[in-house]
């Protein structure tokens, strides 16, 4: 159990380029924190600095209040699961898991066997203990790597993209398994991934990184509802948030799809904002106006467009609506796309609609949405002008309370079982 | 690839091919064994097998007339080759480690140089070396052979080990450190077990190369002070001037093959290919 504190951490590799720049994070005891960002954003570097495999160029790392910058990895008491598992090929599964215990020296053979078997049964590795890693499947290897991490009472678990080498189905299963294990053990966990779904589903808190800089550190819901800038808004959510250029004139936002009203929430923020803005709407905020009753429709803003392509997924339908973007904004959008590892193919809006909708390719469609679901961004700075700090604080409070409750419950169960 | 499931037809084909290769490779060996067991009068019996098994040739080279030539040569060969192998493996291990682990300027140059050295034909070096060795007193000494043997064994050792070390998942060293190992423990408990098959394989290859050398052995020695077995064999004479020493040479050839066979059998377990598979995702 540990609290990890990163304060203004900087990492410069030999070429002087800051791979991690001025990152501060407070990871509370028992918290499950995700480091997420596109590839090359410095997630692994940050994790390796915490575990001690990479020197910290500047800033301070404390573990349980004690400065750890200069400590050797083995003195930090942290356990890590590597992206490619890093199992010892010349040892059996049993010896792989027992390795950290044998190094600790103060345990008897009996005690080691008991602990390894306990970890193995938790990960359903019991029948494979005498096999060599080479003879195991990818999923089994992954679990051996986890076994090696959980077998000793590490202060914290560190994971570096542990599921990225598994196929989609196994990835889903192991994701749930990791979440369950973390709740049960209540151990502080730092988990690196580039997959926003993993980040959203696993984390108590998510730190979004871009080119070595921390963008936002908040609960998944806060990232989703109150992203701090364009990057976070575009990174979190699947399919990603739609960005449309709009001109703010006479209290109305003129978009390629027609006017969108300015909400009372945004009026103040727009006073000093430039005329040209980027409006962000999540695909799932759209509804097919034809399916709404008149009363509901009254409260909604509506835009009209022609559907290019539809994708039917069973529970919902994705409708794709292309548009022409201003030269000025399209540059900002293209840059954002690069940051997000995307390929700026075309500017389009994706609407995730209820599967009852009757629309098809080529149809003209009216899309309705709650006006407040539109976030406005400054195209020059990327700042979210519509961010509601009070709402963000409320969400943070709520998710922290939920986390404490879950931890409490896990502790009760644990002591009940013991 | 469907190597796992062989059809009956394929099995038979493989069996036939294996037998052919084995016969091709082993026939000369069996012939030499048979020859070494023929008594001098029996050598010309125009049969493959000896008429009567005789240990005469072995007696001749160990205790008889040829022993003055053979026994010191055997000791020279074993001593010189072991020392040359040991030095080559230690140096090559350090070099290969540096080449595969560290990034430094001139890395390519080292590998190219190693290859370049091994390209020179021995015959072009041996005469200048003879002159040099005579002048500085290394002629007809162990050291005088160990040094040129290093030039034969080092390049191949460096290349083999560098290729081998490149396959070691070095991340394991870091994993061990996170698991609580000191740098030394990580090296000893994880890296050494993974690297040793490569080191053993290299050692055996290096030993063979030194053991089989004839040209340096014959050119840089003049007495039994340093003359190795392959060179000594050329000085064998028969029991009388009119007898071919074929039997004695065959016996000596068998005797010098034995250490090689023993080495391979001894380290067979260490030379297990693919030991590193399964460390990482692949
Ligand atoms: N050993 C290294 N030497 C030099 N640059 C490195 C090294 N490791 C990583 N980097 C650089 O640091 C940046 C962040 O890398 P990394 O932490 O691996 O990103 P991520 O894990 O988010 O994909 C990248 O630009 C990468 O090129
Ligand atoms: Mg990484």
mmCIF file of C-alpha atoms in Angstrom, chain A residues 28-172:
data_model
loop_
_atom_site.group_PDB
_atom_site.id
_atom_site.type_symbol
_atom_site.label_atom_id
_atom_site.label_comp_id
_atom_site.label_asym_id
_atom_site.label_seq_id
_atom_site.Cartn_x
_atom_site.Cartn_y
_atom_site.Cartn_z
ATOM 1 C CA UNK A 28 -3.471 8.086 -3.525
ATOM 2 C CA UNK A 29 -3.185 4.865 -1.560
ATOM 3 C CA UNK A 30 -5.212 2.135 -3.253
ATOM 4 C CA UNK A 31 -6.011 4.232 -6.281
ATOM 5 C CA UNK A 32 -6.080 2.798 -9.816
ATOM 6 C CA UNK A 33 -4.496 5.417 -12.050
ATOM 7 C CA UNK A 34 -4.230 5.176 -15.822
ATOM 8 C CA UNK A 35 -1.588 6.927 -17.907
ATOM 9 C CA UNK A 36 -3.039 7.284 -21.380
ATOM 10 C CA UNK A 37 -1.973 9.017 -24.544
ATOM 11 C CA UNK A 38 -1.022 8.310 -28.138
ATOM 12 C CA UNK A 39 2.161 6.353 -28.749
ATOM 13 C CA UNK A 40 5.308 8.347 -28.019
ATOM 14 C CA UNK A 41 3.614 10.563 -25.474
ATOM 15 C CA UNK A 42 5.957 9.474 -22.686
ATOM 16 C CA UNK A 43 3.739 7.036 -20.786
ATOM 17 C CA UNK A 44 6.293 4.229 -20.602
ATOM 18 C CA UNK A 45 9.042 6.672 -19.747
ATOM 19 C CA UNK A 46 7.005 8.016 -16.847
ATOM 20 C CA UNK A 47 6.233 4.506 -15.589
ATOM 21 C CA UNK A 48 9.862 3.445 -15.877
ATOM 22 C CA UNK A 49 10.926 6.486 -13.878
ATOM 23 C CA UNK A 50 8.501 5.512 -11.128
ATOM 24 C CA UNK A 51 9.829 1.955 -10.980
ATOM 25 C CA UNK A 52 13.441 3.116 -11.197
ATOM 26 C CA UNK A 53 14.550 1.789 -14.574
ATOM 27 C CA UNK A 54 15.032 5.277 -15.945
ATOM 28 C CA UNK A 55 16.779 8.180 -14.218
ATOM 29 C CA UNK A 56 14.698 11.214 -13.385
ATOM 30 C CA UNK A 57 16.206 14.308 -15.008
ATOM 31 C CA UNK A 58 14.381 16.794 -12.842
ATOM 32 C CA UNK A 59 11.609 16.891 -10.270
ATOM 33 C CA UNK A 60 10.873 14.721 -7.276
ATOM 34 C CA UNK A 61 9.316 11.298 -6.862
ATOM 35 C CA UNK A 62 8.164 10.270 -3.426
ATOM 36 C CA UNK A 63 6.770 6.913 -2.383
ATOM 37 C CA UNK A 64 4.952 7.038 0.951
ATOM 38 C CA UNK A 65 6.409 10.468 1.539
ATOM 39 C CA UNK A 66 9.970 9.288 1.096
ATOM 40 C CA UNK A 67 12.104 10.638 -1.731
ATOM 41 C CA UNK A 68 12.776 7.812 -4.175
ATOM 42 C CA UNK A 69 14.609 9.512 -7.060
ATOM 43 C CA UNK A 70 17.917 7.869 -6.235
ATOM 44 C CA UNK A 71 16.647 4.518 -4.965
ATOM 45 C CA UNK A 72 17.500 1.344 -6.890
ATOM 46 C CA UNK A 73 14.475 -0.476 -8.361
ATOM 47 C CA UNK A 74 14.676 -3.246 -5.790
ATOM 48 C CA UNK A 75 14.551 -0.778 -2.914
ATOM 49 C CA UNK A 76 11.330 0.792 -4.142
ATOM 50 C CA UNK A 77 9.192 -2.262 -3.453
ATOM 51 C CA UNK A 78 7.122 -1.887 -6.599
ATOM 52 C CA UNK A 79 6.033 -4.710 -8.909
ATOM 53 C CA UNK A 80 5.803 -4.301 -12.653
ATOM 54 C CA UNK A 81 4.194 -6.171 -15.537
ATOM 55 C CA UNK A 82 6.044 -5.522 -18.783
ATOM 56 C CA UNK A 83 4.405 -5.073 -22.162
ATOM 57 C CA UNK A 84 6.012 -8.240 -23.525
ATOM 58 C CA UNK A 85 5.771 -10.017 -20.140
ATOM 59 C CA UNK A 86 9.563 -10.516 -19.689
ATOM 60 C CA UNK A 87 9.200 -14.021 -18.263
ATOM 61 C CA UNK A 88 12.349 -15.985 -17.439
ATOM 62 C CA UNK A 89 12.419 -18.636 -20.177
ATOM 63 C CA UNK A 90 14.701 -21.037 -18.324
ATOM 64 C CA UNK A 91 12.422 -21.252 -15.288
ATOM 65 C CA UNK A 92 9.108 -23.016 -14.833
ATOM 66 C CA UNK A 93 5.954 -21.040 -14.196
ATOM 67 C CA UNK A 94 6.341 -21.850 -10.505
ATOM 68 C CA UNK A 95 9.917 -20.564 -10.398
ATOM 69 C CA UNK A 96 8.975 -17.483 -12.400
ATOM 70 C CA UNK A 97 6.344 -16.551 -9.849
ATOM 71 C CA UNK A 98 8.570 -17.548 -6.929
ATOM 72 C CA UNK A 99 11.527 -15.497 -8.219
ATOM 73 C CA UNK A 100 10.788 -12.279 -6.290
ATOM 74 C CA UNK A 101 10.108 -14.309 -3.140
ATOM 75 C CA UNK A 102 13.398 -16.184 -3.401
ATOM 76 C CA UNK A 103 15.259 -12.907 -3.748
ATOM 77 C CA UNK A 104 13.596 -11.607 -0.599
ATOM 78 C CA UNK A 105 15.472 -14.376 1.286
ATOM 79 C CA UNK A 106 13.512 -14.217 4.526
ATOM 80 C CA UNK A 107 10.928 -16.783 3.443
ATOM 81 C CA UNK A 108 11.025 -20.522 3.964
ATOM 82 C CA UNK A 109 10.373 -23.002 1.144
ATOM 83 C CA UNK A 110 7.002 -23.870 2.686
ATOM 84 C CA UNK A 111 5.947 -20.241 2.789
ATOM 85 C CA UNK A 112 7.067 -19.644 -0.795
ATOM 86 C CA UNK A 113 5.098 -22.642 -2.058
ATOM 87 C CA UNK A 114 1.989 -21.468 -0.247
ATOM 88 C CA UNK A 115 2.220 -17.940 -1.648
ATOM 89 C CA UNK A 116 2.931 -19.047 -5.206
ATOM 90 C CA UNK A 117 0.048 -21.490 -5.136
ATOM 91 C CA UNK A 118 -2.266 -18.835 -3.791
ATOM 92 C CA UNK A 119 -1.315 -16.402 -6.554
ATOM 93 C CA UNK A 120 -1.544 -19.152 -9.161
ATOM 94 C CA UNK A 121 -5.006 -20.174 -8.085
ATOM 95 C CA UNK A 122 -6.146 -16.565 -8.168
ATOM 96 C CA UNK A 123 -4.987 -16.404 -11.787
ATOM 97 C CA UNK A 124 -6.091 -19.961 -12.617
ATOM 98 C CA UNK A 125 -2.565 -21.080 -13.368
ATOM 99 C CA UNK A 126 -2.622 -24.001 -10.948
ATOM 100 C CA UNK A 127 -2.258 -26.758 -13.520
ATOM 101 C CA UNK A 128 0.540 -25.021 -15.452
ATOM 102 C CA UNK A 129 2.988 -24.505 -12.593
ATOM 103 C CA UNK A 130 5.545 -27.001 -13.868
ATOM 104 C CA UNK A 131 5.510 -25.840 -17.487
ATOM 105 C CA UNK A 132 7.984 -23.507 -19.178
ATOM 106 C CA UNK A 133 6.796 -20.132 -20.527
ATOM 107 C CA UNK A 134 7.579 -21.220 -24.105
ATOM 108 C CA UNK A 135 4.762 -23.773 -23.934
ATOM 109 C CA UNK A 136 2.100 -21.330 -22.753
ATOM 110 C CA UNK A 137 -0.418 -19.331 -24.745
ATOM 111 C CA UNK A 138 -0.264 -15.539 -24.833
ATOM 112 C CA UNK A 139 -2.998 -15.177 -22.261
ATOM 113 C CA UNK A 140 -1.327 -17.644 -19.909
ATOM 114 C CA UNK A 141 2.026 -15.886 -20.204
ATOM 115 C CA UNK A 142 0.286 -12.642 -19.406
ATOM 116 C CA UNK A 143 -1.139 -14.186 -16.248
ATOM 117 C CA UNK A 144 2.243 -15.566 -15.200
ATOM 118 C CA UNK A 145 3.626 -12.043 -15.498
ATOM 119 C CA UNK A 146 0.780 -10.822 -13.299
ATOM 120 C CA UNK A 147 1.380 -13.648 -10.856
ATOM 121 C CA UNK A 148 4.985 -12.600 -10.480
ATOM 122 C CA UNK A 149 3.774 -9.085 -9.670
ATOM 123 C CA UNK A 150 1.094 -9.957 -7.127
ATOM 124 C CA UNK A 151 2.897 -12.756 -5.307
ATOM 125 C CA UNK A 152 4.829 -10.460 -3.017
ATOM 126 C CA UNK A 153 3.294 -7.675 -1.042
ATOM 127 C CA UNK A 154 4.417 -4.938 -3.363
ATOM 128 C CA UNK A 155 3.651 -1.352 -2.444
ATOM 129 C CA UNK A 156 2.160 -0.766 -5.882
ATOM 130 C CA UNK A 157 1.581 -2.508 -9.201
ATOM 131 C CA UNK A 158 2.804 -0.937 -12.389
ATOM 132 C CA UNK A 159 1.504 -2.165 -15.747
ATOM 133 C CA UNK A 160 2.918 -1.166 -19.129
ATOM 134 C CA UNK A 161 0.301 -1.936 -21.787
ATOM 135 C CA UNK A 162 -0.196 -5.452 -20.422
ATOM 136 C CA UNK A 163 -3.021 -6.374 -22.777
ATOM 137 C CA UNK A 164 -1.734 -4.969 -26.045
ATOM 138 C CA UNK A 165 -0.406 -8.337 -27.237
ATOM 139 C CA UNK A 166 -3.649 -10.225 -26.689
ATOM 140 C CA UNK A 167 -6.499 -10.649 -29.127
ATOM 141 C CA UNK A 168 -9.626 -8.552 -28.674
ATOM 142 C CA UNK A 169 -11.699 -11.126 -26.815
ATOM 143 C CA UNK A 170 -8.994 -12.098 -24.345
ATOM 144 C CA UNK A 171 -8.194 -8.432 -23.857
ATOM 145 C CA UNK A 172 -11.754 -7.793 -22.702
#
